[in-house]
Amino acid sequence: MKKLFFIAIVLLGISSCSETEPDQYTGRELNFELFKSSDYDFTGTMNVKELVAGGLELTLRMNGVKANSDYSYPAHLHFGSYDQADAPIAFMLNPVSAKTLESNTILGKLSDGSQLDFEAMRMFDGHVKIHLANEGPDYQVILVAGNVGANPSAFNPDDLAICGKGF
């Protein structure tokens, strides 16, 4: 009898742990390619998922060699195309971990005060750049970059503009 009681308790515990949580995403998403932009051998993607509660989650993933350090690569969402000189930063994205080569950011208000929903992101005139460093000469080294939103996805590294830090 004790064994049956114990088994019932275990089964009850297992079933309570397997309840599915409500999905936080609507199922709508966009994917943008990020291209190799320097001598460093990285490429990547930016995935945009619409949240049920409203807003957007941006996931950056780089393909390349992972590091064993706590270093991270700064990432920015910019206004304009990747070839636009001094394109203002629209939003500071969470840095990409050198260990995982990933970053997740819940997009807030942009530097111009606007807020992007899913349709506005689809039509956004912008691009993403991931830098080697947050400051100094390595800030000018862009690991990956690519247009997002309505901008053409074609990429020519010779046209890549070094970005300023202005908002």
Tab-separated table of N, CA and C in Angstrom:
chain	number	residue	atom	x	y	z
A	1	MET	N	0.818	-1.193	0.000
A	1	MET	CA	0.000	0.000	0.000
A	1	MET	C	0.863	1.259	0.000
A	2	LYS	N	1.967	1.225	0.778
A	2	LYS	CA	2.863	2.376	0.807
A	2	LYS	C	3.460	2.630	-0.572
A	3	LYS	N	3.761	1.544	-1.306
A	3	LYS	CA	4.344	1.691	-2.640
A	3	LYS	C	3.350	2.364	-3.585
A	4	LEU	N	2.073	1.974	-3.516
A	4	LEU	CA	1.059	2.593	-4.368
A	4	LEU	C	0.907	4.080	-4.052
A	5	PHE	N	0.920	4.409	-2.768
A	5	PHE	CA	0.817	5.808	-2.366
A	5	PHE	C	2.017	6.605	-2.889
A	6	PHE	N	3.215	6.048	-2.768
A	6	PHE	CA	4.436	6.700	-3.242
A	6	PHE	C	4.392	6.901	-4.758
A	7	ILE	N	3.960	5.873	-5.488
A	7	ILE	CA	3.862	5.968	-6.950
A	7	ILE	C	2.845	7.041	-7.341
A	8	ALA	N	1.725	7.112	-6.639
A	8	ALA	CA	0.707	8.121	-6.933
A	8	ALA	C	1.257	9.531	-6.710
A	9	ILE	N	2.012	9.711	-5.637
A	9	ILE	CA	2.611	11.023	-5.354
A	9	ILE	C	3.609	11.402	-6.448
A	10	VAL	N	4.448	10.449	-6.867
A	10	VAL	CA	5.438	10.710	-7.913
A	10	VAL	C	4.744	11.068	-9.221
A	11	LEU	N	3.716	10.315	-9.601
A	11	LEU	CA	2.991	10.606	-10.838
A	11	LEU	C	2.314	11.970	-10.778
A	12	LEU	N	1.771	12.312	-9.634
A	12	LEU	CA	1.150	13.620	-9.469
A	12	LEU	C	2.190	14.727	-9.622
A	13	GLY	N	3.361	14.530	-9.049
A	13	GLY	CA	4.444	15.509	-9.170
A	13	GLY	C	4.906	15.664	-10.599
A	14	ILE	N	5.038	14.558	-11.324
A	14	ILE	CA	5.481	14.609	-12.716
A	14	ILE	C	4.449	15.320	-13.580
A	15	SER	N	3.172	15.016	-13.364
A	15	SER	CA	2.142	15.637	-14.200
A	15	SER	C	2.034	17.130	-13.930
A	16	SER	N	2.268	17.560	-12.693
A	16	SER	CA	2.185	18.993	-12.416
A	16	SER	C	3.364	19.743	-13.025
A	17	CYS	N	4.501	19.060	-13.223
A	17	CYS	CA	5.668	19.706	-13.830
A	17	CYS	C	5.562	19.772	-15.342
A	18	SER	N	4.682	18.996	-15.926
A	18	SER	CA	4.628	18.942	-17.383
A	18	SER	C	3.541	19.833	-17.974
A	19	GLU	N	2.913	20.656	-17.131
A	19	GLU	CA	1.919	21.573	-17.671
A	19	GLU	C	2.608	22.534	-18.630
A	20	THR	N	1.988	22.753	-19.756
A	20	THR	CA	2.595	23.661	-20.721
A	20	THR	C	2.263	25.098	-20.345
A	21	GLU	N	3.270	25.937	-20.404
A	21	GLU	CA	3.063	27.350	-20.148
A	21	GLU	C	2.529	27.993	-21.422
A	22	PRO	N	1.733	29.032	-21.272
A	22	PRO	CA	1.231	29.691	-22.474
A	22	PRO	C	2.399	30.221	-23.306
A	23	ASP	N	2.258	30.114	-24.611
A	23	ASP	CA	3.323	30.562	-25.505
A	23	ASP	C	3.425	32.078	-25.435
A	24	GLN	N	4.646	32.572	-25.354
A	24	GLN	CA	4.849	34.020	-25.270
A	24	GLN	C	4.954	34.677	-26.639
A	25	TYR	N	4.933	33.866	-27.705
A	25	TYR	CA	5.082	34.390	-29.063
A	25	TYR	C	3.799	34.185	-29.868
A	26	THR	N	3.558	35.082	-30.823
A	26	THR	CA	2.367	34.980	-31.671
A	26	THR	C	2.553	33.981	-32.807
A	27	GLY	N	3.792	33.638	-33.101
A	27	GLY	CA	4.089	32.765	-34.237
A	27	GLY	C	4.588	33.535	-35.448
A	28	ARG	N	4.486	34.859	-35.397
A	28	ARG	CA	4.997	35.668	-36.515
A	28	ARG	C	6.455	36.013	-36.247
A	29	GLU	N	7.299	35.798	-37.260
A	29	GLU	CA	8.708	36.124	-37.101
A	29	GLU	C	9.336	36.516	-38.427
A	30	LEU	N	10.436	37.224	-38.323
A	30	LEU	CA	11.228	37.669	-39.466
A	30	LEU	C	12.663	37.202	-39.257
A	31	ASN	N	13.360	36.910	-40.345
A	31	ASN	CA	14.764	36.521	-40.266
A	31	ASN	C	15.573	37.363	-41.237
A	32	PHE	N	16.712	37.837	-40.758
A	32	PHE	CA	17.601	38.657	-41.572
A	32	PHE	C	19.011	38.089	-41.483
A	33	GLU	N	19.689	38.071	-42.615
A	33	GLU	CA	21.053	37.556	-42.666
A	33	GLU	C	22.040	38.661	-42.299
A	34	LEU	N	23.065	38.279	-41.513
A	34	LEU	CA	24.160	39.180	-41.175
A	34	LEU	C	25.418	38.630	-41.831
A	35	PHE	N	26.137	39.484	-42.519
A	35	PHE	CA	27.227	39.053	-43.392
A	35	PHE	C	28.599	39.321	-42.780
A	36	LYS	N	29.564	38.506	-43.168
A	36	LYS	CA	30.958	38.690	-42.762
A	36	LYS	C	31.395	40.082	-43.204
A	37	SER	N	31.986	40.842	-42.260
A	37	SER	CA	32.294	42.238	-42.547
A	37	SER	C	33.738	42.621	-42.248
A	38	SER	N	34.576	41.639	-41.913
A	38	SER	CA	35.977	41.920	-41.596
A	38	SER	C	36.797	40.660	-41.856
A	39	ASP	N	38.049	40.687	-41.420
A	39	ASP	CA	38.910	39.510	-41.567
A	39	ASP	C	38.503	38.382	-40.626
A	40	TYR	N	37.701	38.685	-39.611
A	40	TYR	CA	37.231	37.664	-38.672
A	40	TYR	C	36.154	36.829	-39.354
A	41	ASP	N	36.221	35.541	-39.149
A	41	ASP	CA	35.361	34.607	-39.884
A	41	ASP	C	34.034	34.367	-39.161
A	42	PHE	N	33.173	35.371	-39.182
A	42	PHE	CA	31.845	35.275	-38.581
A	42	PHE	C	30.789	35.624	-39.625
A	43	THR	N	29.653	34.959	-39.539
A	43	THR	CA	28.425	35.336	-40.224
A	43	THR	C	27.335	35.276	-39.164
A	44	GLY	N	26.102	35.561	-39.531
A	44	GLY	CA	25.075	35.494	-38.506
A	44	GLY	C	23.674	35.734	-39.029
A	45	THR	N	22.749	35.773	-38.083
A	45	THR	CA	21.345	36.053	-38.376
A	45	THR	C	20.757	36.903	-37.257
A	46	MET	N	19.699	37.608	-37.597
A	46	MET	CA	18.866	38.252	-36.593
A	46	MET	C	17.458	37.727	-36.798
A	47	ASN	N	16.892	37.156	-35.747
A	47	ASN	CA	15.533	36.642	-35.759
A	47	ASN	C	14.673	37.591	-34.934
A	48	VAL	N	13.536	37.981	-35.477
A	48	VAL	CA	12.603	38.873	-34.791
A	48	VAL	C	11.317	38.100	-34.557
A	49	LYS	N	10.914	37.985	-33.285
A	49	LYS	CA	9.659	37.314	-32.936
A	49	LYS	C	8.719	38.322	-32.292
A	50	GLU	N	7.454	38.244	-32.703
A	50	GLU	CA	6.424	39.092	-32.115
A	50	GLU	C	5.954	38.456	-30.810
A	51	LEU	N	5.912	39.249	-29.752
A	51	LEU	CA	5.462	38.776	-28.446
A	51	LEU	C	3.948	38.918	-28.310
A	52	VAL	N	3.315	37.953	-27.648
A	52	VAL	CA	1.870	37.993	-27.419
A	52	VAL	C	1.491	39.260	-26.657
A	53	ALA	N	2.303	39.635	-25.688
A	53	ALA	CA	2.020	40.814	-24.875
A	53	ALA	C	2.303	42.120	-25.614
A	54	GLY	N	2.736	42.016	-26.843
A	54	GLY	CA	3.125	43.196	-27.612
A	54	GLY	C	4.633	43.353	-27.573
A	55	GLY	N	5.170	43.966	-28.553
A	55	GLY	CA	6.613	44.160	-28.606
A	55	GLY	C	7.303	43.089	-29.431
A	56	LEU	N	8.615	43.219	-29.490
A	56	LEU	CA	9.431	42.336	-30.321
A	56	LEU	C	10.628	41.828	-29.534
A	57	GLU	N	10.978	40.568	-29.771
A	57	GLU	CA	12.210	39.995	-29.228
A	57	GLU	C	13.170	39.776	-30.387
A	58	LEU	N	14.370	40.328	-30.270
A	58	LEU	CA	15.399	40.194	-31.298
A	58	LEU	C	16.469	39.236	-30.799
A	59	THR	N	16.758	38.211	-31.582
A	59	THR	CA	17.804	37.250	-31.243
A	59	THR	C	18.895	37.330	-32.293
A	60	LEU	N	20.094	37.648	-31.839
A	60	LEU	CA	21.265	37.662	-32.710
A	60	LEU	C	22.015	36.358	-32.513
A	61	ARG	N	22.400	35.733	-33.613
A	61	ARG	CA	23.208	34.510	-33.569
A	61	ARG	C	24.347	34.669	-34.560
A	62	MET	N	25.564	34.453	-34.067
A	62	MET	CA	26.717	34.489	-34.965
A	62	MET	C	27.229	33.070	-35.151
A	63	ASN	N	27.706	32.791	-36.344
A	63	ASN	CA	28.349	31.521	-36.660
A	63	ASN	C	29.839	31.793	-36.756
A	64	GLY	N	30.626	31.013	-36.027
A	64	GLY	CA	32.069	31.195	-36.011
A	64	GLY	C	32.647	30.524	-34.785
A	65	VAL	N	33.874	30.856	-34.471
A	65	VAL	CA	34.573	30.236	-33.345
A	65	VAL	C	34.132	30.895	-32.042
A	66	LYS	N	33.678	30.065	-31.106
A	66	LYS	CA	33.293	30.548	-29.780
A	66	LYS	C	34.539	30.686	-28.910
A	67	ALA	N	34.467	31.566	-27.929
A	67	ALA	CA	35.576	31.798	-27.005
A	67	ALA	C	35.235	31.224	-25.635
A	68	ASN	N	36.246	31.004	-24.830
A	68	ASN	CA	36.044	30.508	-23.466
A	68	ASN	C	36.086	31.636	-22.447
A	69	SER	N	35.971	32.862	-22.899
A	69	SER	CA	36.045	34.004	-21.994
A	69	SER	C	34.666	34.641	-21.839
A	70	ASP	N	34.582	35.552	-20.883
A	70	ASP	CA	33.330	36.272	-20.640
A	70	ASP	C	33.196	37.505	-21.529
A	71	TYR	N	33.980	37.585	-22.560
A	71	TYR	CA	33.971	38.723	-23.474
A	71	TYR	C	32.638	38.772	-24.225
A	72	SER	N	32.237	39.967	-24.609
A	72	SER	CA	31.028	40.103	-25.424
A	72	SER	C	31.254	41.157	-26.502
A	73	TYR	N	30.500	41.015	-27.578
A	73	TYR	CA	30.606	41.897	-28.734
A	73	TYR	C	29.424	42.860	-28.743
A	74	PRO	N	29.674	44.176	-28.774
A	74	PRO	CA	28.572	45.139	-28.790
A	74	PRO	C	27.781	45.068	-30.096
A	75	ALA	N	26.481	45.256	-29.975
A	75	ALA	CA	25.585	45.158	-31.133
A	75	ALA	C	24.622	46.341	-31.129
A	76	HIS	N	24.371	46.872	-32.316
A	76	HIS	CA	23.498	48.035	-32.457
A	76	HIS	C	22.511	47.833	-33.599
A	77	LEU	N	21.310	48.326	-33.393
A	77	LEU	CA	20.336	48.491	-34.465
A	77	LEU	C	20.448	49.945	-34.906
A	78	HIS	N	20.704	50.169	-36.189
A	78	HIS	CA	20.894	51.517	-36.730
A	78	HIS	C	19.743	51.895	-37.655
A	79	PHE	N	19.521	53.200	-37.773
A	79	PHE	CA	18.648	53.724	-38.818
A	79	PHE	C	19.424	53.709	-40.129
A	80	GLY	N	18.729	53.499	-41.248
A	80	GLY	CA	19.352	53.557	-42.563
A	80	GLY	C	20.036	52.256	-42.952
A	81	SER	N	20.568	52.255	-44.156
A	81	SER	CA	21.234	51.087	-44.718
A	81	SER	C	22.667	50.979	-44.190
A	82	TYR	N	23.238	49.781	-44.264
A	82	TYR	CA	24.597	49.543	-43.759
A	82	TYR	C	25.654	50.389	-44.472
A	83	ASP	N	25.339	50.905	-45.636
A	83	ASP	CA	26.316	51.704	-46.379
A	83	ASP	C	26.164	53.212	-46.128
A	84	GLN	N	25.267	53.577	-45.229
A	84	GLN	CA	25.042	54.985	-44.900
A	84	GLN	C	26.063	55.430	-43.855
A	85	ALA	N	26.876	56.429	-44.189
A	85	ALA	CA	27.889	56.937	-43.257
A	85	ALA	C	27.225	57.569	-42.039
A	86	ASP	N	27.805	57.326	-40.871
A	86	ASP	CA	27.330	57.895	-39.605
A	86	ASP	C	25.843	57.659	-39.359
A	87	ALA	N	25.363	56.477	-39.723
A	87	ALA	CA	23.959	56.137	-39.468
A	87	ALA	C	23.720	56.143	-37.958
A	88	PRO	N	22.734	56.894	-37.481
A	88	PRO	CA	22.496	56.968	-36.042
A	88	PRO	C	22.049	55.627	-35.465
A	89	ILE	N	22.435	55.398	-34.219
A	89	ILE	CA	22.016	54.188	-33.515
A	89	ILE	C	20.548	54.340	-33.142
A	90	ALA	N	19.741	53.363	-33.524
A	90	ALA	CA	18.318	53.363	-33.180
A	90	ALA	C	18.088	52.713	-31.819
A	91	PHE	N	18.879	51.652	-31.518
A	91	PHE	CA	18.708	50.932	-30.254
A	91	PHE	C	19.975	50.152	-29.952
A	92	MET	N	20.416	50.230	-28.700
A	92	MET	CA	21.562	49.439	-28.248
A	92	MET	C	21.047	48.036	-27.912
A	93	LEU	N	21.452	47.060	-28.690
A	93	LEU	CA	21.044	45.680	-28.444
A	93	LEU	C	21.932	45.079	-27.361
A	94	ASN	N	21.445	44.037	-26.711
A	94	ASN	CA	22.281	43.359	-25.727
A	94	ASN	C	23.498	42.779	-26.435
A	95	PRO	N	24.671	42.841	-25.789
A	95	PRO	CA	25.884	42.339	-26.441
A	95	PRO	C	25.812	40.838	-26.707
A	96	VAL	N	26.543	40.421	-27.732
A	96	VAL	CA	26.608	39.011	-28.112
A	96	VAL	C	27.707	38.343	-27.291
A	97	SER	N	27.357	37.297	-26.579
A	97	SER	CA	28.326	36.562	-25.764
A	97	SER	C	29.336	35.850	-26.654
A	98	ALA	N	30.624	35.984	-26.330
A	98	ALA	CA	31.664	35.282	-27.088
A	98	ALA	C	31.611	33.779	-26.824
A	99	LYS	N	31.021	33.378	-25.682
A	99	LYS	CA	30.903	31.947	-25.349
A	99	LYS	C	29.816	31.262	-26.160
A	100	THR	N	28.667	31.927	-26.296
A	100	THR	CA	27.517	31.306	-26.966
A	100	THR	C	27.280	31.856	-28.367
A	101	LEU	N	27.854	33.011	-28.645
A	101	LEU	CA	27.632	33.745	-29.904
A	101	LEU	C	26.157	34.078	-30.108
A	102	GLU	N	25.454	34.333	-28.987
A	102	GLU	CA	24.033	34.682	-29.044
A	102	GLU	C	23.726	35.860	-28.134
A	103	SER	N	22.624	36.520	-28.459
A	103	SER	CA	22.126	37.638	-27.672
A	103	SER	C	20.622	37.746	-27.878
A	104	ASN	N	19.892	38.053	-26.810
A	104	ASN	CA	18.447	38.299	-26.891
A	104	ASN	C	18.158	39.691	-26.346
A	105	THR	N	17.303	40.414	-27.045
A	105	THR	CA	16.930	41.768	-26.635
A	105	THR	C	15.434	41.948	-26.838
A	106	ILE	N	14.758	42.461	-25.816
A	106	ILE	CA	13.381	42.917	-25.991
A	106	ILE	C	13.494	44.371	-26.442
A	107	LEU	N	12.995	44.640	-27.629
A	107	LEU	CA	13.152	45.963	-28.230
A	107	LEU	C	12.264	46.976	-27.526
A	108	GLY	N	12.864	48.053	-27.066
A	108	GLY	CA	12.132	49.143	-26.437
A	108	GLY	C	11.967	50.298	-27.409
A	109	LYS	N	11.739	51.487	-26.855
A	109	LYS	CA	11.609	52.685	-27.692
A	109	LYS	C	12.937	52.972	-28.373
A	110	LEU	N	12.849	53.363	-29.628
A	110	LEU	CA	14.042	53.720	-30.388
A	110	LEU	C	14.531	55.110	-29.972
A	111	SER	N	15.737	55.439	-30.383
A	111	SER	CA	16.341	56.717	-29.989
A	111	SER	C	15.550	57.929	-30.485
A	112	ASP	N	14.721	57.752	-31.500
A	112	ASP	CA	13.882	58.859	-31.981
A	112	ASP	C	12.518	58.899	-31.288
A	113	GLY	N	12.325	58.026	-30.292
A	113	GLY	CA	11.079	58.002	-29.531
A	113	GLY	C	10.017	57.081	-30.089
A	114	SER	N	10.239	56.518	-31.267
A	114	SER	CA	9.241	55.626	-31.867
A	114	SER	C	9.366	54.214	-31.294
A	115	GLN	N	8.316	53.440	-31.472
A	115	GLN	CA	8.270	52.046	-31.019
A	115	GLN	C	7.897	51.186	-32.217
A	116	LEU	N	8.672	50.135	-32.468
A	116	LEU	CA	8.383	49.262	-33.603
A	116	LEU	C	7.483	48.108	-33.183
A	117	ASP	N	6.380	47.915	-33.911
A	117	ASP	CA	5.619	46.682	-33.793
A	117	ASP	C	6.048	45.788	-34.959
A	118	PHE	N	5.393	44.653	-35.124
A	118	PHE	CA	5.836	43.688	-36.130
A	118	PHE	C	5.798	44.275	-37.539
A	119	GLU	N	4.699	44.924	-37.901
A	119	GLU	CA	4.582	45.483	-39.252
A	119	GLU	C	5.572	46.626	-39.473
A	120	ALA	N	5.783	47.437	-38.450
A	120	ALA	CA	6.750	48.529	-38.577
A	120	ALA	C	8.166	47.975	-38.730
A	121	MET	N	8.467	46.859	-38.073
A	121	MET	CA	9.787	46.239	-38.223
A	121	MET	C	9.967	45.705	-39.637
A	122	ARG	N	8.918	45.155	-40.185
A	122	ARG	CA	8.974	44.636	-41.556
A	122	ARG	C	9.305	45.759	-42.550
A	123	MET	N	8.846	46.969	-42.269
A	123	MET	CA	9.053	48.112	-43.166
A	123	MET	C	10.192	49.030	-42.711
A	124	PHE	N	10.868	48.675	-41.634
A	124	PHE	CA	11.905	49.523	-41.036
A	124	PHE	C	13.070	49.751	-42.000
A	125	ASP	N	13.575	50.962	-42.019
A	125	ASP	CA	14.762	51.329	-42.800
A	125	ASP	C	15.946	51.280	-41.839
A	126	GLY	N	16.572	50.096	-41.733
A	126	GLY	CA	17.643	49.969	-40.758
A	126	GLY	C	18.628	48.865	-41.073
A	127	HIS	N	19.604	48.732	-40.188
A	127	HIS	CA	20.593	47.666	-40.299
A	127	HIS	C	21.149	47.352	-38.914
A	128	VAL	N	21.839	46.214	-38.827
A	128	VAL	CA	22.468	45.766	-37.585
A	128	VAL	C	23.962	45.642	-37.827
A	129	LYS	N	24.737	46.050	-36.820
A	129	LYS	CA	26.184	45.841	-36.832
A	129	LYS	C	26.602	45.261	-35.489
A	130	ILE	N	27.498	44.278	-35.541
A	130	ILE	CA	28.108	43.718	-34.336
A	130	ILE	C	29.598	44.017	-34.423
A	131	HIS	N	30.112	44.715	-33.411
A	131	HIS	CA	31.494	45.187	-33.390
A	131	HIS	C	32.397	44.223	-32.618
A	132	LEU	N	33.703	44.339	-32.857
A	132	LEU	CA	34.690	43.555	-32.116
A	132	LEU	C	34.837	44.083	-30.695
A	133	ALA	N	34.743	45.386	-30.513
A	133	ALA	CA	34.927	45.980	-29.184
A	133	ALA	C	33.993	47.169	-29.010
A	134	ASN	N	33.845	47.578	-27.755
A	134	ASN	CA	32.955	48.681	-27.413
A	134	ASN	C	33.613	50.046	-27.582
A	135	GLU	N	34.954	50.068	-27.618
A	135	GLU	CA	35.674	51.332	-27.752
A	135	GLU	C	37.061	51.086	-28.310
A	136	GLY	N	37.779	52.156	-28.562
A	136	GLY	CA	39.130	52.047	-29.088
A	136	GLY	C	39.134	51.675	-30.559
A	137	PRO	N	40.320	51.354	-31.091
A	137	PRO	CA	40.418	51.047	-32.522
A	137	PRO	C	39.610	49.814	-32.935
A	138	ASP	N	39.418	48.861	-32.013
A	138	ASP	CA	38.654	47.655	-32.356
A	138	ASP	C	37.157	47.921	-32.500
A	139	TYR	N	36.703	49.110	-32.048
A	139	TYR	CA	35.304	49.484	-32.275
A	139	TYR	C	35.034	49.624	-33.773
A	140	GLN	N	36.053	50.024	-34.517
A	140	GLN	CA	35.906	50.203	-35.963
A	140	GLN	C	35.839	48.871	-36.710
A	141	VAL	N	36.182	47.771	-36.029
A	141	VAL	CA	36.119	46.444	-36.653
A	141	VAL	C	34.695	45.919	-36.500
A	142	ILE	N	34.025	45.749	-37.608
A	142	ILE	CA	32.653	45.238	-37.602
A	142	ILE	C	32.706	43.774	-38.010
A	143	LEU	N	32.271	42.903	-37.096
A	143	LEU	CA	32.331	41.459	-37.345
A	143	LEU	C	31.292	41.032	-38.369
A	144	VAL	N	30.045	41.435	-38.147
A	144	VAL	CA	28.958	41.115	-39.076
A	144	VAL	C	28.039	42.323	-39.183
A	145	ALA	N	27.384	42.431	-40.324
A	145	ALA	CA	26.437	43.520	-40.553
A	145	ALA	C	25.422	43.065	-41.586
A	146	GLY	N	24.276	43.707	-41.573
A	146	GLY	CA	23.263	43.409	-42.576
A	146	GLY	C	22.071	44.325	-42.437
A	147	ASN	N	21.444	44.591	-43.547
A	147	ASN	CA	20.226	45.391	-43.555
A	147	ASN	C	19.075	44.600	-42.948
A	148	VAL	N	18.145	45.325	-42.341
A	148	VAL	CA	16.939	44.710	-41.787
A	148	VAL	C	15.735	45.517	-42.244
A	149	GLY	N	14.572	44.926	-42.082
A	149	GLY	CA	13.347	45.598	-42.489
A	149	GLY	C	13.192	45.582	-43.993
A	150	ALA	N	12.814	46.725	-44.548
A	150	ALA	CA	12.517	46.817	-45.976
A	150	ALA	C	13.762	47.002	-46.841
A	151	ASN	N	14.918	47.215	-46.227
A	151	ASN	CA	16.144	47.420	-47.009
A	151	ASN	C	16.546	46.146	-47.734
A	152	PRO	N	17.197	46.279	-48.900
A	152	PRO	CA	17.628	45.081	-49.646
A	152	PRO	C	18.629	44.265	-48.833
A	153	SER	N	18.544	42.945	-48.964
A	153	SER	CA	19.415	42.075	-48.175
A	153	SER	C	20.778	41.858	-48.817
A	154	ALA	N	20.969	42.312	-50.052
A	154	ALA	CA	22.274	42.153	-50.711
A	154	ALA	C	23.345	42.875	-49.893
A	155	PHE	N	24.581	42.366	-49.950
A	155	PHE	CA	25.649	42.930	-49.130
A	155	PHE	C	26.950	42.978	-49.909
A	156	ASN	N	27.621	44.121	-49.826
A	156	ASN	CA	28.950	44.283	-50.398
A	156	ASN	C	29.836	44.878	-49.310
A	157	PRO	N	30.799	44.109	-48.781
A	157	PRO	CA	31.619	44.613	-47.672
A	157	PRO	C	32.403	45.880	-48.017
A	158	ASP	N	32.653	46.119	-49.290
A	158	ASP	CA	33.367	47.338	-49.688
A	158	ASP	C	32.526	48.596	-49.461
A	159	ASP	N	31.207	48.438	-49.372
A	159	ASP	CA	30.309	49.579	-49.169
A	159	ASP	C	29.987	49.835	-47.697
A	160	LEU	N	30.472	48.988	-46.807
A	160	LEU	CA	30.149	49.081	-45.384
A	160	LEU	C	30.675	50.385	-44.797
A	161	ALA	N	29.794	51.150	-44.187
A	161	ALA	CA	30.181	52.404	-43.543
A	161	ALA	C	30.495	52.141	-42.073
A	162	ILE	N	31.588	52.727	-41.605
A	162	ILE	CA	31.919	52.652	-40.186
A	162	ILE	C	30.905	53.516	-39.456
A	163	CYS	N	30.395	52.998	-38.366
A	163	CYS	CA	29.326	53.746	-37.707
A	163	CYS	C	29.863	54.590	-36.567
A	164	GLY	N	29.174	55.684	-36.360
A	164	GLY	CA	29.467	56.522	-35.216
A	164	GLY	C	28.715	56.000	-34.009
A	165	LYS	N	28.926	56.646	-32.878
A	165	LYS	CA	28.245	56.227	-31.656
A	165	LYS	C	27.034	57.104	-31.355
A	166	GLY	N	26.684	57.980	-32.290
A	166	GLY	CA	25.596	58.915	-32.054
A	166	GLY	C	24.228	58.283	-32.138
A	167	PHE	N	23.304	58.872	-31.382
A	167	PHE	CA	21.912	58.417	-31.386
A	167	PHE	C	21.074	59.350	-32.206
